[in-house]
Amino acid sequence: MVSHNVLAGCLLAAATLLSGCVTVPDAIKGTSAMPQQDLARVMNAPELFIGQEARFGGKVLSVDNQQGKTRLEIATVRLDEGARPTLNEPSRGRIYADVSGFLDPVDFRNQLVTVVGPIAGTADGKIGNTPYKFLVMQVQGYKRWRVTQQVVMPPQPIDPWFWGPQPWRGGYGFGTGGWYNPGPGVIRNVVE
């Protein structure tokens, strides 16, 4: 029979391993070990970064199909360790991401994406009536994300007396009250 402490230790080890397994999807890994992700730094001197690989992500605001390419206007946000756009954060700036070929606007407008590829420079544009300088990148890989809902249950303390032999009770018993639930589950949005 496996003791309660051994079982709890195994479960903790498995949870730790699984939580450390966040990886960047192959489509947006890129070719460099650390693609540029600091838009403010790049925009301070964009000419210094032309040709360097970058990875940015956020919400697609517009999709412009041009001859042989599609230009995505993306309001960028911070990316997490899996290169997913972080929800509920303010925009860090906007970029134009040029993708070879045709992308249907219905599939991309108002969606979350992450793009990777070399920085091509800047382009003048407008946000409403305000002039704006956009970073332009040539997309070599992209990933469209979806937002799903996940139910998160509150932590459940483990009663060490719940399972196992309890000779003072005449064998196996249900311990001193069983499980404790301090409150309802919470629904949160996650990017996957």
C-alpha atoms as one frame of an Amber mdcrd trajectory, in Angstrom:
protein
   0.000   0.000   0.000   1.260   3.514  -0.855   1.330   5.897   2.068  -0.515
   9.184   1.908   2.739  11.209   2.117   4.314   9.338  -0.812   1.189   9.830
  -2.918   1.015  13.540  -2.070   4.700  13.922  -2.919   4.219  12.229  -6.290
   1.238  14.436  -7.123   3.193  17.576  -6.172   6.140  16.493  -8.339   3.842
  15.810 -11.308   2.135  19.211 -10.932   5.508  20.959 -10.756   6.735  19.209
 -13.897   3.560  19.983 -15.827   3.574  23.657 -14.856   7.158  23.986 -16.102
   6.376  22.517 -19.524   5.167  25.691 -21.230   6.735  25.849 -24.682   6.498
  28.185 -27.629   4.598  26.569 -30.547   6.815  25.567 -33.483   5.051  27.976
 -35.868   6.282  30.989 -33.864   9.597  29.749 -32.412  11.598  31.572 -35.044
  15.266  30.934 -35.763  16.997  32.991 -33.063  17.240  32.049 -29.391  15.751
  35.352 -28.211  13.650  37.211 -30.803  13.185  40.903 -30.023   9.979  41.498
 -28.033  10.478  45.021 -26.646   8.526  47.271 -29.020   9.354  50.487 -27.145
  13.085  49.746 -27.395  12.823  49.001 -31.121  10.808  52.144 -31.833  13.417
  54.343 -30.092  15.895  53.491 -32.893  14.156  51.240 -35.448  16.968  51.517
 -38.006  19.253  49.574 -35.620  16.897  46.586 -35.598  16.184  46.158 -39.325
  16.757  42.519 -40.253  16.650  41.275 -36.647  14.071  38.670 -35.758  11.166
  39.823 -33.590   8.145  38.192 -31.992   5.069  40.271 -31.162   1.482  39.448
 -30.421  -1.828  41.010 -29.599  -5.202  41.785 -31.107  -5.650  42.127 -34.873
  -7.402  45.448 -35.506  -7.459  45.452 -39.295  -6.669  43.133 -42.202  -5.602
  44.681 -45.506  -5.208  42.315 -48.463  -2.671  43.687 -50.933  -0.962  42.288
 -54.027   0.674  39.021 -52.881   0.450  39.732 -49.139  -1.859  40.522 -46.248
  -1.036  43.317 -43.816  -2.266  42.796 -40.259  -2.472  45.804 -37.946  -1.848
  44.455 -34.455  -2.227  46.243 -31.112   0.603  44.507 -29.258   0.597  43.354
 -25.645   3.119  41.522 -23.476   3.602  37.849 -24.355   3.743  35.127 -21.697
   6.395  32.375 -21.544   4.481  30.409 -24.212   4.393  33.472 -26.542   0.654
  33.893 -25.952  -0.753  37.444 -25.759  -1.577  38.413 -22.182  -5.249  39.192
 -21.607  -6.557  42.441 -20.108  -3.361  44.448 -20.616  -3.059  47.829 -22.307
  -1.529  47.992 -25.771   2.239  48.523 -25.939   1.978  49.974 -29.435   0.947
  48.936 -32.916   2.714  47.103 -35.692   2.097  46.146 -39.277   2.754  42.440
 -39.832   3.060  41.516 -43.515   2.117  37.888 -44.245   2.764  36.356 -47.682
  -0.430  35.386 -49.490  -4.075  35.898 -48.689  -5.610  35.765 -45.206  -9.375
  36.069 -44.936 -10.275  39.099 -42.795 -13.188  37.154 -41.282 -10.700  34.697
 -39.746  -8.307  37.289 -38.301 -10.055  40.563 -37.455 -10.447  40.986 -33.667
  -8.526  37.750 -33.044  -5.396  37.243 -30.923  -2.227  36.372 -32.859   1.502
  36.050 -32.334   3.827  36.704 -35.279   7.554  36.119 -35.764   9.919  37.338
 -38.464  12.485  39.989 -39.360  11.919  43.690 -38.729  11.623  45.531 -42.052
  11.510  49.126 -40.786   8.687  51.557 -40.093   5.735  52.977 -41.996   3.706
  56.105 -41.440   0.025  55.560 -40.838  -2.843  56.871 -38.794  -4.893  55.807
 -35.811  -8.126  57.642 -36.430  -6.938  61.118 -37.490  -3.696  60.955 -35.499
  -0.447  60.252 -37.379   1.345  57.175 -36.079   4.638  55.423 -36.908   4.140
  51.649 -37.185   6.857  49.040 -36.908   6.755  46.787 -39.996   7.807  43.159
 -39.925   7.882  40.385 -42.521   6.039  37.443 -40.981   7.695  34.051 -41.320
   5.391  32.322 -38.851   2.168  33.104 -37.023  -0.229  31.518 -34.566  -3.859
  32.471 -34.120  -5.042  31.933 -30.551  -8.462  31.370 -29.076  -9.804  32.493
 -25.731 -11.564  29.816 -23.707 -13.065  29.731 -20.256 -11.645  27.613 -17.482
 -13.137  26.854 -14.063 -10.597  27.253 -11.284 -11.527  25.611  -8.018 -10.182
  26.986  -4.747  -7.315  25.029  -3.186  -8.453  21.962  -1.318  -6.525  21.233
   1.868  -5.731  17.564   2.278  -6.786  16.071   5.585  -3.914  13.743   6.581
  -6.359  11.650   8.609  -8.823  11.132   5.774  -7.334   7.930   4.291  -5.200
   5.161   5.622  -5.185   2.766   8.503  -6.578   4.159  11.712  -6.151   1.465
  14.304  -7.817   3.547  16.998 -10.987   3.523  14.849 -10.903  -0.126  13.986
  -9.381  -0.048  10.473  -9.923   2.441   7.672 -12.021   5.493   8.329 -13.045
   8.823   6.980 -10.959  10.908   9.371 -11.911  14.178  10.957 -14.312  15.766
   8.560 -13.094  14.983   5.057 -12.691  17.676   2.413 -12.983  21.389   3.017
 -14.148  23.786   0.297 -13.597  27.447   1.231 -15.695  28.835  -1.612 -17.063
  28.547  -5.145 -14.999  27.977  -8.250 -13.963  30.961 -10.371 -14.341  31.178
 -14.153 -11.400  32.811 -15.925 -10.485  33.386 -19.545  -7.324  31.721 -20.847
  -5.492  31.918 -24.181  -4.783  28.619 -25.891
